[in-house]
């Protein structure tokens, strides 16, 4: 296995840091802290380069908050400067290396392999009815808080041998404190998650020989013709995760016949010939539309348009014509609100 060295100078390169700032500020140009860096970019980006070169960079204090949709989670947020820029500078150099190590059927965080790409892959698998009669659907309990720092660093060392780069990654990995946890909300965390679960992916694909496997984050499905084999796989997976990665599989993970109720995965319920929006997602969409109808005068045009269009993107990827028609395209009030909001954005 090839290991990469001499990476730190690339991370610290002034042009790389400038590019990191340009990437990190996308969609955030109106933020006060982003504007501050924009106005004095040479000063701030130069200071960050000095911190990295002199190895005085330290992860800033996290702002911690709770969110409750779609489930209760603890979110950690770092300041735009210097942290989010530093993370992008790291990823500019390391992402091409790490992307080559992931199997094809892993999604989330990887360019070109988002949620809808994973759903398309699942739909393709379901075109083989005999080979996909049963589904093992699994997820990992409290995955992000359970990631062991020592195991993660050892996995990173399988590809990275540059000592200075390893120092920087260790500083970020250990920044939440304790011996476990990669913070949800950290720009690097999704890639750390992919690296951490790569042994599981290769074990399932290469050792067990499972052809029909899709993982998105800490959720996954395995399809097969043999129910008993999948039940055995679930038992073996439970042991593998505990022994190799010190993780616990969610007890709700199960094996079930695909044709009985479809596969509830990636925000949709997927059947062999059609796909429906998950009930919970449909309820949230309807609630969002009602909220906009009642409160649009208090909302910014950007939030109105982005809220509606993001849901339309979800709906259009499934058999959701009637849902979209009823709540958006033939809803006169929403059309009026959307038109006004769109016009305001273009003024």
Short mmCIF file of N, CA, C and O in Angstrom, two decimals, residues 4-106:
data_model
loop_
_atom_site.label_atom_id
_atom_site.label_comp_id
_atom_site.label_asym_id
_atom_site.label_seq_id
_atom_site.Cartn_x
_atom_site.Cartn_y
_atom_site.Cartn_z
N UNK A 4 1.88 8.30 1.61
CA UNK A 4 2.25 9.60 1.05
C UNK A 4 2.98 10.46 2.09
O UNK A 4 2.55 10.58 3.23
N UNK A 5 4.10 11.03 1.64
CA UNK A 5 4.87 11.95 2.48
C UNK A 5 4.98 13.31 1.81
O UNK A 5 4.42 13.56 0.73
N UNK A 6 5.72 14.22 2.43
CA UNK A 6 5.97 15.55 1.88
C UNK A 6 4.69 16.28 1.48
O UNK A 6 4.60 16.88 0.40
N UNK A 7 3.71 16.24 2.36
CA UNK A 7 2.42 16.87 2.07
C UNK A 7 2.25 18.22 2.76
O UNK A 7 1.46 19.05 2.31
N UNK A 8 3.00 18.42 3.84
CA UNK A 8 2.73 19.59 4.68
C UNK A 8 3.03 20.90 3.97
O UNK A 8 2.28 21.89 4.14
N UNK A 9 4.07 20.93 3.18
CA UNK A 9 4.39 22.17 2.45
C UNK A 9 3.26 22.52 1.49
O UNK A 9 2.99 23.71 1.26
N UNK A 10 2.62 21.50 0.91
CA UNK A 10 1.49 21.76 0.02
C UNK A 10 0.31 22.36 0.79
O UNK A 10 -0.37 23.26 0.30
N UNK A 11 0.08 21.84 2.00
CA UNK A 11 -1.02 22.36 2.82
C UNK A 11 -0.75 23.82 3.20
O UNK A 11 -1.66 24.67 3.17
N UNK A 12 0.50 24.13 3.53
CA UNK A 12 0.87 25.47 4.00
C UNK A 12 1.09 26.47 2.87
O UNK A 12 1.28 27.67 3.13
N UNK A 13 1.09 26.02 1.63
CA UNK A 13 1.34 26.90 0.49
C UNK A 13 0.33 28.05 0.46
O UNK A 13 -0.87 27.85 0.66
N UNK A 14 0.80 29.24 0.21
CA UNK A 14 -0.06 30.43 0.24
C UNK A 14 -1.21 30.32 -0.74
O UNK A 14 -2.35 30.71 -0.44
N UNK A 15 -0.94 29.80 -1.92
CA UNK A 15 -2.00 29.67 -2.92
C UNK A 15 -3.04 28.64 -2.49
O UNK A 15 -4.24 28.81 -2.72
N UNK A 16 -2.60 27.58 -1.83
CA UNK A 16 -3.54 26.58 -1.33
C UNK A 16 -4.43 27.17 -0.25
O UNK A 16 -5.64 26.89 -0.20
N UNK A 17 -3.86 27.99 0.63
CA UNK A 17 -4.65 28.62 1.69
C UNK A 17 -5.64 29.62 1.09
O UNK A 17 -6.79 29.72 1.54
N UNK A 18 -5.22 30.35 0.08
CA UNK A 18 -6.14 31.27 -0.60
C UNK A 18 -7.30 30.50 -1.23
O UNK A 18 -8.47 30.89 -1.11
N UNK A 19 -6.99 29.38 -1.89
CA UNK A 19 -8.03 28.54 -2.48
C UNK A 19 -8.95 27.98 -1.40
O UNK A 19 -10.18 27.90 -1.60
N UNK A 20 -8.39 27.62 -0.26
CA UNK A 20 -9.20 27.11 0.85
C UNK A 20 -10.19 28.17 1.32
O UNK A 20 -11.36 27.86 1.61
N UNK A 21 -9.75 29.41 1.39
CA UNK A 21 -10.64 30.51 1.77
C UNK A 21 -11.77 30.66 0.76
O UNK A 21 -12.95 30.81 1.14
N UNK A 22 -11.47 30.58 -0.52
CA UNK A 22 -12.48 30.72 -1.56
C UNK A 22 -13.52 29.59 -1.46
O UNK A 22 -14.71 29.82 -1.65
N UNK A 23 -13.06 28.38 -1.17
CA UNK A 23 -13.98 27.25 -1.04
C UNK A 23 -14.81 27.36 0.24
O UNK A 23 -16.01 27.09 0.25
N UNK A 24 -14.15 27.72 1.33
CA UNK A 24 -14.83 27.75 2.63
C UNK A 24 -15.91 28.83 2.68
O UNK A 24 -16.89 28.69 3.42
N UNK A 25 -15.76 29.89 1.92
CA UNK A 25 -16.71 31.01 2.00
C UNK A 25 -17.94 30.83 1.09
O UNK A 25 -18.85 31.64 1.13
N UNK A 26 -17.95 29.77 0.26
CA UNK A 26 -19.09 29.57 -0.64
C UNK A 26 -20.39 29.49 0.14
O UNK A 26 -20.52 28.70 1.07
N UNK A 27 -21.35 30.30 -0.27
CA UNK A 27 -22.65 30.33 0.39
C UNK A 27 -22.63 31.05 1.72
O UNK A 27 -23.66 31.11 2.40
N UNK A 28 -21.48 31.62 2.09
CA UNK A 28 -21.36 32.27 3.40
C UNK A 28 -20.82 33.69 3.27
O UNK A 28 -20.37 34.28 4.27
N UNK A 29 -20.84 34.25 2.07
CA UNK A 29 -20.23 35.55 1.83
C UNK A 29 -20.86 36.66 2.66
O UNK A 29 -20.24 37.69 2.92
N UNK A 30 -22.11 36.44 3.12
CA UNK A 30 -22.79 37.47 3.90
C UNK A 30 -22.46 37.39 5.39
O UNK A 30 -22.84 38.27 6.16
N UNK A 31 -21.74 36.35 5.81
CA UNK A 31 -21.38 36.22 7.22
C UNK A 31 -20.37 37.30 7.59
O UNK A 31 -19.43 37.59 6.84
N UNK A 32 -20.52 37.86 8.78
CA UNK A 32 -19.62 38.93 9.23
C UNK A 32 -18.17 38.48 9.28
O UNK A 32 -17.26 39.19 8.83
N UNK A 33 -17.94 37.26 9.82
CA UNK A 33 -16.55 36.79 9.95
C UNK A 33 -15.92 36.50 8.59
O UNK A 33 -14.71 36.65 8.43
N UNK A 34 -16.73 36.11 7.61
CA UNK A 34 -16.19 35.89 6.26
C UNK A 34 -15.84 37.24 5.63
O UNK A 34 -14.78 37.38 4.99
N UNK A 35 -16.69 38.22 5.79
CA UNK A 35 -16.42 39.55 5.24
C UNK A 35 -15.17 40.15 5.86
O UNK A 35 -14.39 40.83 5.18
N UNK A 36 -14.96 39.89 7.14
CA UNK A 36 -13.76 40.40 7.82
C UNK A 36 -12.49 39.84 7.17
O UNK A 36 -11.53 40.59 6.92
N UNK A 37 -12.50 38.55 6.88
CA UNK A 37 -11.34 37.95 6.22
C UNK A 37 -11.22 38.46 4.79
O UNK A 37 -10.10 38.74 4.31
N UNK A 38 -12.34 38.61 4.10
CA UNK A 38 -12.31 39.13 2.73
C UNK A 38 -11.65 40.50 2.66
O UNK A 38 -10.86 40.78 1.76
N UNK A 39 -11.97 41.37 3.61
CA UNK A 39 -11.48 42.75 3.57
C UNK A 39 -9.99 42.85 3.85
O UNK A 39 -9.33 43.79 3.39
N UNK A 40 -9.45 41.91 4.61
CA UNK A 40 -8.02 41.91 4.89
C UNK A 40 -7.45 40.51 4.69
O UNK A 40 -6.82 39.94 5.57
N UNK A 41 -7.67 39.99 3.50
CA UNK A 41 -7.31 38.59 3.24
C UNK A 41 -5.82 38.33 3.36
O UNK A 41 -5.40 37.29 3.87
N UNK A 42 -5.00 39.26 2.89
CA UNK A 42 -3.55 39.04 2.98
C UNK A 42 -3.11 38.89 4.43
O UNK A 42 -2.29 38.03 4.76
N UNK A 43 -3.68 39.72 5.29
CA UNK A 43 -3.32 39.67 6.72
C UNK A 43 -3.76 38.35 7.34
O UNK A 43 -2.94 37.64 7.96
N UNK A 44 -5.02 38.01 7.18
CA UNK A 44 -5.55 36.83 7.86
C UNK A 44 -4.98 35.53 7.28
O UNK A 44 -4.60 34.62 8.03
N UNK A 45 -4.92 35.44 5.96
CA UNK A 45 -4.41 34.21 5.35
C UNK A 45 -2.91 34.06 5.59
O UNK A 45 -2.41 32.95 5.79
N UNK A 46 -2.22 35.21 5.63
CA UNK A 46 -0.79 35.18 5.97
C UNK A 46 -0.56 34.71 7.40
O UNK A 46 0.36 33.93 7.67
N UNK A 47 -1.41 35.17 8.31
CA UNK A 47 -1.30 34.73 9.70
C UNK A 47 -1.56 33.23 9.85
O UNK A 47 -0.88 32.54 10.61
N UNK A 48 -2.54 32.74 9.11
CA UNK A 48 -2.83 31.31 9.15
C UNK A 48 -1.64 30.51 8.61
O UNK A 48 -1.26 29.48 9.19
N UNK A 49 -1.06 30.98 7.52
CA UNK A 49 0.11 30.29 6.97
C UNK A 49 1.24 30.24 8.00
O UNK A 49 1.89 29.20 8.18
N UNK A 50 1.46 31.35 8.71
CA UNK A 50 2.50 31.39 9.73
C UNK A 50 2.21 30.41 10.86
O UNK A 50 3.10 29.68 11.33
N UNK A 51 0.95 30.36 11.30
CA UNK A 51 0.56 29.41 12.35
C UNK A 51 0.85 27.98 11.94
O UNK A 51 1.32 27.16 12.74
N UNK A 52 0.56 27.66 10.68
CA UNK A 52 0.77 26.30 10.20
C UNK A 52 2.27 26.00 10.06
O UNK A 52 2.75 24.94 10.49
N UNK A 53 3.00 26.93 9.48
CA UNK A 53 4.43 26.71 9.27
C UNK A 53 5.18 26.58 10.59
O UNK A 53 6.09 25.76 10.73
N UNK A 54 4.80 27.40 11.58
CA UNK A 54 5.47 27.38 12.88
C UNK A 54 4.84 26.37 13.83
O UNK A 54 5.28 26.24 14.98
N UNK A 55 3.77 25.72 13.35
CA UNK A 55 3.07 24.69 14.13
C UNK A 55 2.55 25.23 15.46
O UNK A 55 2.60 24.57 16.50
N UNK A 56 2.04 26.45 15.40
CA UNK A 56 1.39 27.05 16.56
C UNK A 56 -0.12 27.00 16.42
O UNK A 56 -0.84 27.47 17.32
N UNK A 57 -0.60 26.45 15.31
CA UNK A 57 -2.05 26.36 15.10
C UNK A 57 -2.68 25.46 16.16
O UNK A 57 -2.18 24.37 16.44
N UNK A 58 -3.77 25.94 16.74
CA UNK A 58 -4.56 25.14 17.67
C UNK A 58 -6.03 25.31 17.31
O UNK A 58 -6.47 26.40 16.97
N UNK A 59 -6.77 24.22 17.38
CA UNK A 59 -8.19 24.28 17.09
C UNK A 59 -8.88 25.22 18.08
O UNK A 59 -8.64 25.17 19.28
N UNK A 60 -9.74 26.07 17.54
CA UNK A 60 -10.46 27.03 18.37
C UNK A 60 -11.48 26.32 19.25
O UNK A 60 -11.78 25.14 19.06
N UNK A 61 -12.05 27.07 20.17
CA UNK A 61 -13.09 26.53 21.03
C UNK A 61 -14.35 26.27 20.22
O UNK A 61 -14.77 27.10 19.41
N UNK A 62 -14.96 25.12 20.43
CA UNK A 62 -16.18 24.76 19.72
C UNK A 62 -17.38 25.48 20.32
O UNK A 62 -17.46 25.69 21.54
N UNK A 63 -18.33 25.82 19.47
CA UNK A 63 -19.65 26.24 19.93
C UNK A 63 -20.55 25.03 19.81
O UNK A 63 -20.70 24.47 18.72
N UNK A 64 -21.12 24.59 20.91
CA UNK A 64 -21.88 23.33 20.94
C UNK A 64 -23.36 23.64 21.04
O UNK A 64 -23.78 24.52 21.80
N UNK A 65 -24.16 22.94 20.24
CA UNK A 65 -25.61 23.13 20.26
C UNK A 65 -26.32 21.81 20.02
O UNK A 65 -25.72 20.86 19.50
N UNK A 66 -27.57 21.76 20.38
CA UNK A 66 -28.41 20.57 20.17
C UNK A 66 -29.35 20.84 19.01
O UNK A 66 -29.92 21.92 18.89
N UNK A 67 -29.53 19.84 18.15
CA UNK A 67 -30.58 19.89 17.13
C UNK A 67 -31.46 18.65 17.33
O UNK A 67 -31.01 17.63 17.85
N UNK A 68 -32.70 18.76 16.89
CA UNK A 68 -33.66 17.68 17.17
C UNK A 68 -34.30 17.11 15.91
O UNK A 68 -35.18 16.27 15.99
N UNK A 69 -33.89 17.60 14.72
CA UNK A 69 -34.40 17.07 13.47
C UNK A 69 -33.24 16.67 12.58
O UNK A 69 -32.30 17.47 12.42
N UNK A 70 -33.25 15.48 11.93
CA UNK A 70 -34.30 14.47 12.03
C UNK A 70 -34.27 13.67 13.32
O UNK A 70 -35.20 12.94 13.62
N UNK A 71 -33.18 13.80 14.11
CA UNK A 71 -33.11 13.15 15.40
C UNK A 71 -32.21 14.01 16.28
O UNK A 71 -31.48 14.88 15.80
N UNK A 72 -32.25 13.77 17.57
CA UNK A 72 -31.45 14.59 18.48
C UNK A 72 -29.97 14.32 18.29
O UNK A 72 -29.52 13.18 18.30
N UNK A 73 -29.22 15.40 18.07
CA UNK A 73 -27.78 15.28 17.90
C UNK A 73 -27.10 16.50 18.51
O UNK A 73 -27.69 17.57 18.63
N UNK A 74 -25.84 16.32 18.87
CA UNK A 74 -25.02 17.44 19.35
C UNK A 74 -24.15 17.91 18.19
O UNK A 74 -23.41 17.13 17.60
N UNK A 75 -24.26 19.19 17.86
CA UNK A 75 -23.52 19.78 16.74
C UNK A 75 -22.41 20.66 17.28
O UNK A 75 -22.62 21.46 18.21
N UNK A 76 -21.22 20.54 16.71
CA UNK A 76 -20.08 21.34 17.10
C UNK A 76 -19.72 22.29 15.95
O UNK A 76 -19.57 21.86 14.81
N UNK A 77 -19.57 23.56 16.27
CA UNK A 77 -19.24 24.53 15.22
C UNK A 77 -17.94 25.25 15.58
O UNK A 77 -17.74 25.67 16.72
N UNK A 78 -17.10 25.39 14.57
CA UNK A 78 -15.85 26.12 14.72
C UNK A 78 -15.93 27.45 13.96
O UNK A 78 -16.70 27.57 13.01
N UNK A 79 -15.14 28.43 14.36
CA UNK A 79 -15.13 29.71 13.64
C UNK A 79 -14.64 29.53 12.21
O UNK A 79 -13.88 28.60 11.90
N UNK A 80 -15.09 30.46 11.36
CA UNK A 80 -14.62 30.44 9.96
C UNK A 80 -13.12 30.61 9.91
O UNK A 80 -12.43 29.89 9.18
N UNK A 81 -12.61 31.56 10.67
CA UNK A 81 -11.17 31.79 10.73
C UNK A 81 -10.67 31.49 12.14
O UNK A 81 -11.27 31.94 13.12
N UNK A 82 -9.61 30.70 12.28
CA UNK A 82 -8.81 30.12 11.21
C UNK A 82 -9.24 28.71 10.81
O UNK A 82 -8.74 28.14 9.85
N UNK A 83 -10.21 28.13 11.55
CA UNK A 83 -10.40 26.68 11.50
C UNK A 83 -10.99 26.16 10.20
O UNK A 83 -10.46 25.20 9.61
N UNK A 84 -12.10 26.76 9.76
CA UNK A 84 -12.71 26.20 8.55
C UNK A 84 -11.80 26.39 7.34
O UNK A 84 -11.75 25.53 6.45
N UNK A 85 -11.07 27.47 7.31
CA UNK A 85 -10.10 27.67 6.21
C UNK A 85 -8.99 26.63 6.32
O UNK A 85 -8.60 26.02 5.31
N UNK A 86 -8.50 26.39 7.52
CA UNK A 86 -7.44 25.38 7.70
C UNK A 86 -7.92 24.00 7.28
O UNK A 86 -7.18 23.24 6.62
N UNK A 87 -9.15 23.66 7.62
CA UNK A 87 -9.69 22.35 7.23
C UNK A 87 -9.77 22.20 5.72
O UNK A 87 -9.45 21.14 5.16
N UNK A 88 -10.19 23.26 5.04
CA UNK A 88 -10.25 23.21 3.58
C UNK A 88 -8.84 23.11 2.98
O UNK A 88 -8.64 22.42 1.97
N UNK A 89 -7.89 23.78 3.58
CA UNK A 89 -6.51 23.69 3.09
C UNK A 89 -6.01 22.24 3.19
O UNK A 89 -5.31 21.74 2.30
N UNK A 90 -6.36 21.57 4.28
CA UNK A 90 -5.98 20.16 4.44
C UNK A 90 -6.65 19.31 3.37
O UNK A 90 -6.02 18.47 2.72
N UNK A 91 -7.95 19.51 3.19
CA UNK A 91 -8.70 18.67 2.26
C UNK A 91 -8.28 18.90 0.81
O UNK A 91 -8.34 17.97 0.01
N UNK A 92 -7.87 20.10 0.47
CA UNK A 92 -7.39 20.34 -0.90
C UNK A 92 -6.27 19.38 -1.26
O UNK A 92 -6.15 18.94 -2.42
N UNK A 93 -5.45 19.04 -0.29
CA UNK A 93 -4.28 18.18 -0.53
C UNK A 93 -4.60 16.70 -0.28
O UNK A 93 -4.19 15.83 -1.07
N UNK A 94 -5.35 16.41 0.77
CA UNK A 94 -5.55 15.01 1.16
C UNK A 94 -6.75 14.34 0.50
O UNK A 94 -6.77 13.11 0.37
N UNK A 95 -7.74 15.11 0.09
CA UNK A 95 -8.94 14.48 -0.48
C UNK A 95 -8.63 13.61 -1.69
O UNK A 95 -9.15 12.48 -1.77
N UNK A 96 -7.82 14.05 -2.65
CA UNK A 96 -7.52 13.16 -3.79
C UNK A 96 -6.86 11.85 -3.37
O UNK A 96 -7.04 10.82 -4.02
N UNK A 97 -6.09 11.88 -2.29
CA UNK A 97 -5.45 10.66 -1.78
C UNK A 97 -6.49 9.74 -1.17
O UNK A 97 -6.55 8.54 -1.46
N UNK A 98 -7.32 10.30 -0.30
CA UNK A 98 -8.30 9.48 0.41
C UNK A 98 -9.40 8.96 -0.52
O UNK A 98 -9.86 7.83 -0.35
N UNK A 99 -9.81 9.75 -1.49
CA UNK A 99 -10.89 9.32 -2.38
C UNK A 99 -10.56 8.00 -3.08
O UNK A 99 -11.45 7.18 -3.35
N UNK A 100 -9.29 7.79 -3.38
CA UNK A 100 -8.88 6.57 -4.08
C UNK A 100 -8.99 5.33 -3.20
O UNK A 100 -8.98 4.21 -3.70
N UNK A 101 -9.07 5.53 -1.88
CA UNK A 101 -9.08 4.39 -0.97
C UNK A 101 -10.48 3.86 -0.70
O UNK A 101 -10.63 2.76 -0.18
N UNK A 102 -11.52 4.63 -1.05
CA UNK A 102 -12.89 4.22 -0.73
C UNK A 102 -13.46 3.32 -1.81
O UNK A 102 -13.20 3.52 -3.00
N UNK A 103 -14.25 2.35 -1.41
CA UNK A 103 -14.91 1.49 -2.40
C UNK A 103 -15.96 2.31 -3.15
O UNK A 103 -16.39 3.39 -2.70
N UNK A 104 -16.43 1.80 -4.28
CA UNK A 104 -17.34 2.56 -5.14
C UNK A 104 -18.71 2.78 -4.51
O UNK A 104 -19.39 3.74 -4.84
N UNK A 105 -19.13 1.90 -3.64
CA UNK A 105 -20.50 1.95 -3.12
C UNK A 105 -20.62 2.64 -1.77
O UNK A 105 -21.54 2.36 -1.00
N UNK A 106 -19.72 3.57 -1.51
CA UNK A 106 -19.78 4.40 -0.31
C UNK A 106 -20.14 5.81 -0.74
O UNK A 106 -19.57 6.35 -1.69
#
